[in-house]
XYZ file of C-alpha atoms in Angstrom:
298
model
C 0.252 -0.068 -0.173
C 1.374 3.414 -0.874
C 0.098 6.957 0.262
C 1.133 10.259 -0.399
C 2.096 13.212 2.027
C 0.520 16.517 1.487
C 2.186 18.310 4.142
C 5.887 19.027 5.373
C 7.554 18.808 8.989
C 5.553 16.091 10.836
C 6.743 12.812 12.080
C 7.103 9.508 9.788
C 5.124 7.718 12.340
C 2.741 10.257 12.946
C 2.472 10.816 9.061
C 1.351 6.862 8.022
C -0.903 6.963 11.184
C -2.273 10.047 9.635
C -2.810 9.144 6.412
C -3.601 5.438 6.146
C -5.850 3.316 7.958
C -3.013 1.959 10.701
C -2.710 3.145 13.908
C 0.330 5.162 15.421
C 1.578 1.808 17.140
C 1.009 -0.396 14.232
C 2.712 2.355 12.677
C 5.562 2.671 14.391
C 5.871 -1.716 14.557
C 5.856 -1.650 10.398
C 8.764 1.254 10.906
C 10.983 -0.243 12.953
C 10.610 -3.694 11.404
C 11.833 -2.499 8.285
C 8.411 -2.775 6.085
C 7.851 1.402 5.452
C 9.913 2.993 2.700
C 9.960 6.522 1.758
C 10.308 6.980 -1.753
C 11.960 3.728 -1.879
C 14.106 4.145 0.989
C 13.893 2.846 5.197
C 13.788 5.706 7.671
C 12.971 6.079 10.774
C 9.915 7.116 13.048
C 11.745 10.189 13.835
C 12.077 11.334 10.403
C 10.533 14.712 9.035
C 8.510 14.204 6.095
C 8.201 16.329 3.064
C 5.268 17.167 0.394
C 5.126 14.698 -1.873
C 6.972 11.976 -0.167
C 5.702 8.408 -0.943
C 5.150 6.400 1.775
C 5.279 1.797 1.355
C 4.096 0.183 4.357
C 2.012 -3.764 4.478
C -1.873 -3.301 5.021
C -3.137 -5.628 8.020
C -5.342 -7.790 6.823
C -8.689 -7.660 9.577
C -9.420 -11.275 10.072
C -13.101 -12.564 9.952
C -14.372 -12.234 13.225
C -14.939 -15.901 14.374
C -17.020 -15.299 17.990
C -20.906 -15.559 18.290
C -23.338 -12.798 18.936
C -25.578 -13.030 22.023
C -28.541 -11.397 23.522
C -26.974 -10.264 26.570
C -28.239 -7.049 28.122
C -26.188 -4.245 27.570
C -26.404 -0.817 28.711
C -25.784 1.968 25.666
C -25.432 5.069 26.902
C -25.075 6.706 23.743
C -24.319 5.527 19.791
C -23.945 7.174 16.146
C -22.534 5.596 13.110
C -18.703 6.067 14.565
C -18.973 5.235 18.508
C -20.588 3.603 20.952
C -20.030 4.114 25.023
C -21.670 1.279 26.759
C -21.853 0.655 30.823
C -20.163 -2.271 31.524
C -21.592 -4.430 34.454
C -19.206 -5.680 36.686
C -18.934 -9.495 36.577
C -18.804 -9.379 32.826
C -15.205 -9.867 30.833
C -14.777 -7.129 28.098
C -13.023 -9.940 25.617
C -13.446 -14.002 25.300
C -10.172 -15.656 25.887
C -9.687 -19.230 26.497
C -11.563 -18.982 30.495
C -13.778 -17.145 29.101
C -15.129 -18.410 25.273
C -18.620 -16.289 25.416
C -20.841 -13.936 27.979
C -18.249 -11.307 27.034
C -19.238 -7.804 26.475
C -17.887 -8.380 22.791
C -20.376 -11.584 22.471
C -22.906 -8.990 23.535
C -21.859 -5.883 21.158
C -21.870 -8.370 18.148
C -25.462 -8.636 18.784
C -26.671 -4.815 19.740
C -24.706 -3.098 16.854
C -24.538 -3.513 13.411
C -21.018 -2.352 12.483
C -17.739 -2.466 14.638
C -14.095 -1.725 13.998
C -11.650 -4.673 13.255
C -8.239 -3.157 14.184
C -8.071 -5.543 16.890
C -8.326 -8.486 15.047
C -10.227 -11.446 15.640
C -10.764 -11.375 19.136
C -11.264 -7.703 19.964
C -13.547 -6.177 17.130
C -14.561 -2.706 18.608
C -12.587 -2.650 21.616
C -10.399 0.495 22.008
C -9.596 0.155 25.659
C -10.610 -2.450 28.441
C -11.367 -2.667 32.077
C -10.946 -5.713 34.350
C -13.621 -7.888 34.549
C -14.988 -6.825 38.395
C -14.841 -3.250 37.338
C -17.633 -1.601 36.241
C -17.844 0.963 33.749
C -18.074 3.147 30.807
C -16.294 2.039 27.956
C -15.932 3.744 24.576
C -16.142 1.361 21.048
C -15.466 1.869 17.838
C -17.701 1.184 15.012
C -15.055 1.560 11.992
C -11.248 1.380 11.295
C -10.717 5.128 11.276
C -12.683 6.003 14.507
C -10.722 3.261 16.535
C -7.504 4.318 14.847
C -8.044 8.189 16.177
C -9.951 7.219 19.548
C -6.727 4.771 20.637
C -4.144 7.461 19.351
C -5.795 9.901 21.667
C -5.517 7.878 24.302
C -1.524 7.178 23.968
C -1.740 11.143 23.709
C -3.221 11.354 27.228
C -5.565 13.437 26.098
C -8.477 11.548 26.506
C -10.729 11.999 29.949
C -10.924 8.574 32.094
C -11.851 8.667 35.659
C -12.782 5.930 37.921
C -14.225 6.019 41.549
C -12.541 3.131 44.386
C -13.160 2.091 47.652
C -9.567 1.872 49.544
C -8.594 0.067 52.177
C -7.250 3.013 55.221
C -7.181 6.797 55.547
C -4.739 8.354 52.903
C -2.162 11.463 54.365
C -2.972 13.881 51.650
C -6.490 15.154 50.256
C -4.963 15.022 46.523
C -1.912 13.656 44.979
C -0.364 12.036 42.265
C 1.540 8.337 41.609
C 3.830 8.196 39.066
C 5.639 4.606 39.368
C 5.814 2.207 36.450
C 4.122 -0.840 35.794
C 5.500 -4.324 34.691
C 4.921 -8.096 35.334
C 5.792 -9.344 38.783
C 8.920 -10.717 38.917
C 7.856 -12.754 42.210
C 4.610 -13.812 40.317
C 4.330 -13.831 36.597
C -0.068 -13.566 36.991
C 0.086 -9.707 39.084
C 1.547 -6.778 37.983
C 3.709 -4.620 40.350
C 5.648 -1.726 39.868
C 9.147 -2.357 38.806
C 11.397 -0.802 37.736
C 11.855 -2.151 34.095
C 7.845 -1.524 33.654
C 6.481 1.095 31.415
C 5.681 4.837 32.996
C 2.485 5.088 34.541
C 1.030 7.532 35.474
C -2.319 7.874 38.449
C -3.919 11.097 39.953
C -6.110 10.901 42.859
C -8.084 13.249 44.998
C -10.175 11.907 48.330
C -13.953 12.828 48.102
C -15.293 10.918 51.631
C -13.567 9.707 54.769
C -14.485 6.811 56.608
C -14.037 4.426 59.759
C -10.659 2.012 58.014
C -11.826 3.355 53.847
C -11.705 6.349 51.963
C -14.063 7.164 48.683
C -11.147 7.677 46.342
C -11.479 9.609 42.670
C -8.266 8.010 40.400
C -7.562 9.760 37.080
C -5.726 7.256 34.630
C -3.091 9.499 32.447
C -2.094 5.818 31.107
C -3.316 2.629 30.802
C -1.094 -0.029 32.146
C -2.578 -3.232 33.021
C -4.287 -3.427 36.027
C -2.653 0.249 36.914
C -5.156 1.370 39.499
C -5.149 -1.513 41.603
C -1.258 -1.691 41.626
C -0.333 2.043 42.480
C -3.099 2.018 45.110
C -1.729 -1.170 46.593
C 2.189 0.324 46.078
C 1.111 3.326 48.263
C -0.576 0.990 50.995
C -4.131 2.094 50.595
C -5.071 -1.238 48.092
C -8.802 -1.065 46.898
C -11.586 -2.500 49.165
C -12.465 -6.278 47.736
C -9.283 -6.552 45.444
C -8.798 -10.703 45.821
C -5.616 -10.286 43.546
C -3.833 -6.567 45.570
C -5.774 -6.696 48.825
C -5.560 -7.742 51.981
C -7.943 -10.778 52.670
C -10.132 -9.131 55.548
C -11.837 -6.569 53.229
C -15.687 -5.429 52.390
C -17.587 -7.972 51.147
C -18.693 -7.709 47.511
C -18.038 -9.274 43.932
C -14.479 -8.252 43.416
C -12.792 -4.581 44.207
C -15.216 -1.406 44.595
C -13.732 -0.114 41.191
C -16.322 1.799 39.118
C -15.153 3.850 35.420
C -17.655 6.690 36.144
C -16.457 9.330 33.762
C -15.335 9.046 30.045
C -14.414 12.490 27.998
C -12.845 12.240 24.454
C -12.849 13.889 21.274
C -15.256 12.528 18.343
C -13.044 10.980 15.292
C -15.528 12.949 12.881
C -16.985 15.992 14.096
C -14.144 16.580 16.853
C -16.910 17.468 19.548
C -15.534 17.238 22.870
C -18.039 14.483 24.270
C -18.124 13.651 28.173
C -20.440 10.636 29.589
C -20.850 10.124 33.641
C -22.169 7.200 34.974
C -23.388 6.057 38.698
C -21.229 3.434 40.420
C -23.702 -0.243 40.790
C -26.202 -0.524 43.712
C -23.317 -2.969 45.667
C -21.282 -0.334 45.539
C -23.409 2.409 46.770
C -25.247 -0.109 49.114
C -21.355 -0.707 50.875
C -21.234 3.371 50.483
C -24.215 3.909 52.740
C -23.237 1.045 54.845
C -19.866 3.191 55.570
C -21.802 6.087 56.347
C -24.259 5.236 58.918
C -21.342 3.904 60.735
C -19.868 7.855 61.242
C -23.293 8.562 62.459
């Protein structure tokens, strides 16, 4: 495949993402592997393109989805021809895997939505980002590859708004703060993530909303999107999420996993460029647990 550049001065990786169906990360991967050529020559990602440059690259073939559509109830807050916003219930896996071949958000999306992007391949059509099985709340869904590319790039460039609320153990010493610590696979337990020097950069902002006896309600804003980022960061500073079976203590609040809810999601619409923002209240078990904690203060 080939594209012709029309303006000067953009990095090669960004230009390829802007002018093709590739995401920024896919463009970088092809550039590193030598699959991308500019006017017949291999260039690095930092190369500044010139108007008239002809970029050759490999088209990524979309694999036909071999997943069954399932008539599972789904809370769709918004949708148009490019994006959809869904409120994922606690306990639902986002995409199929060996242990969860059905009953996932993707199975439900295939039933309720007529179009989904294919950039993420066979197992994750439409999924731009994900949240854990026992985390509830908002997810953006791409309904075509152009929207998927735009939204994925915006996430990578830290332009999207992702705010969570969580109940955590203990009382934080500060009302606000920033946790900046790299996250990668744990060297002690390969099934877990951990703060490690060899990890990828990760930044979480927090604000205490309420304080209870032995617990706090906090708002958390993601600047990056590492696996289990909030759960790992809060455990790292000594305030693990209540109900977290992996990173928290055994003695905790009773629920259906960690008390973590993706409450607010904001992004630029890929076509209209309008700033959209959505919010949704936590599930019933989260709210009844909060009511119980508040009652102990009386």
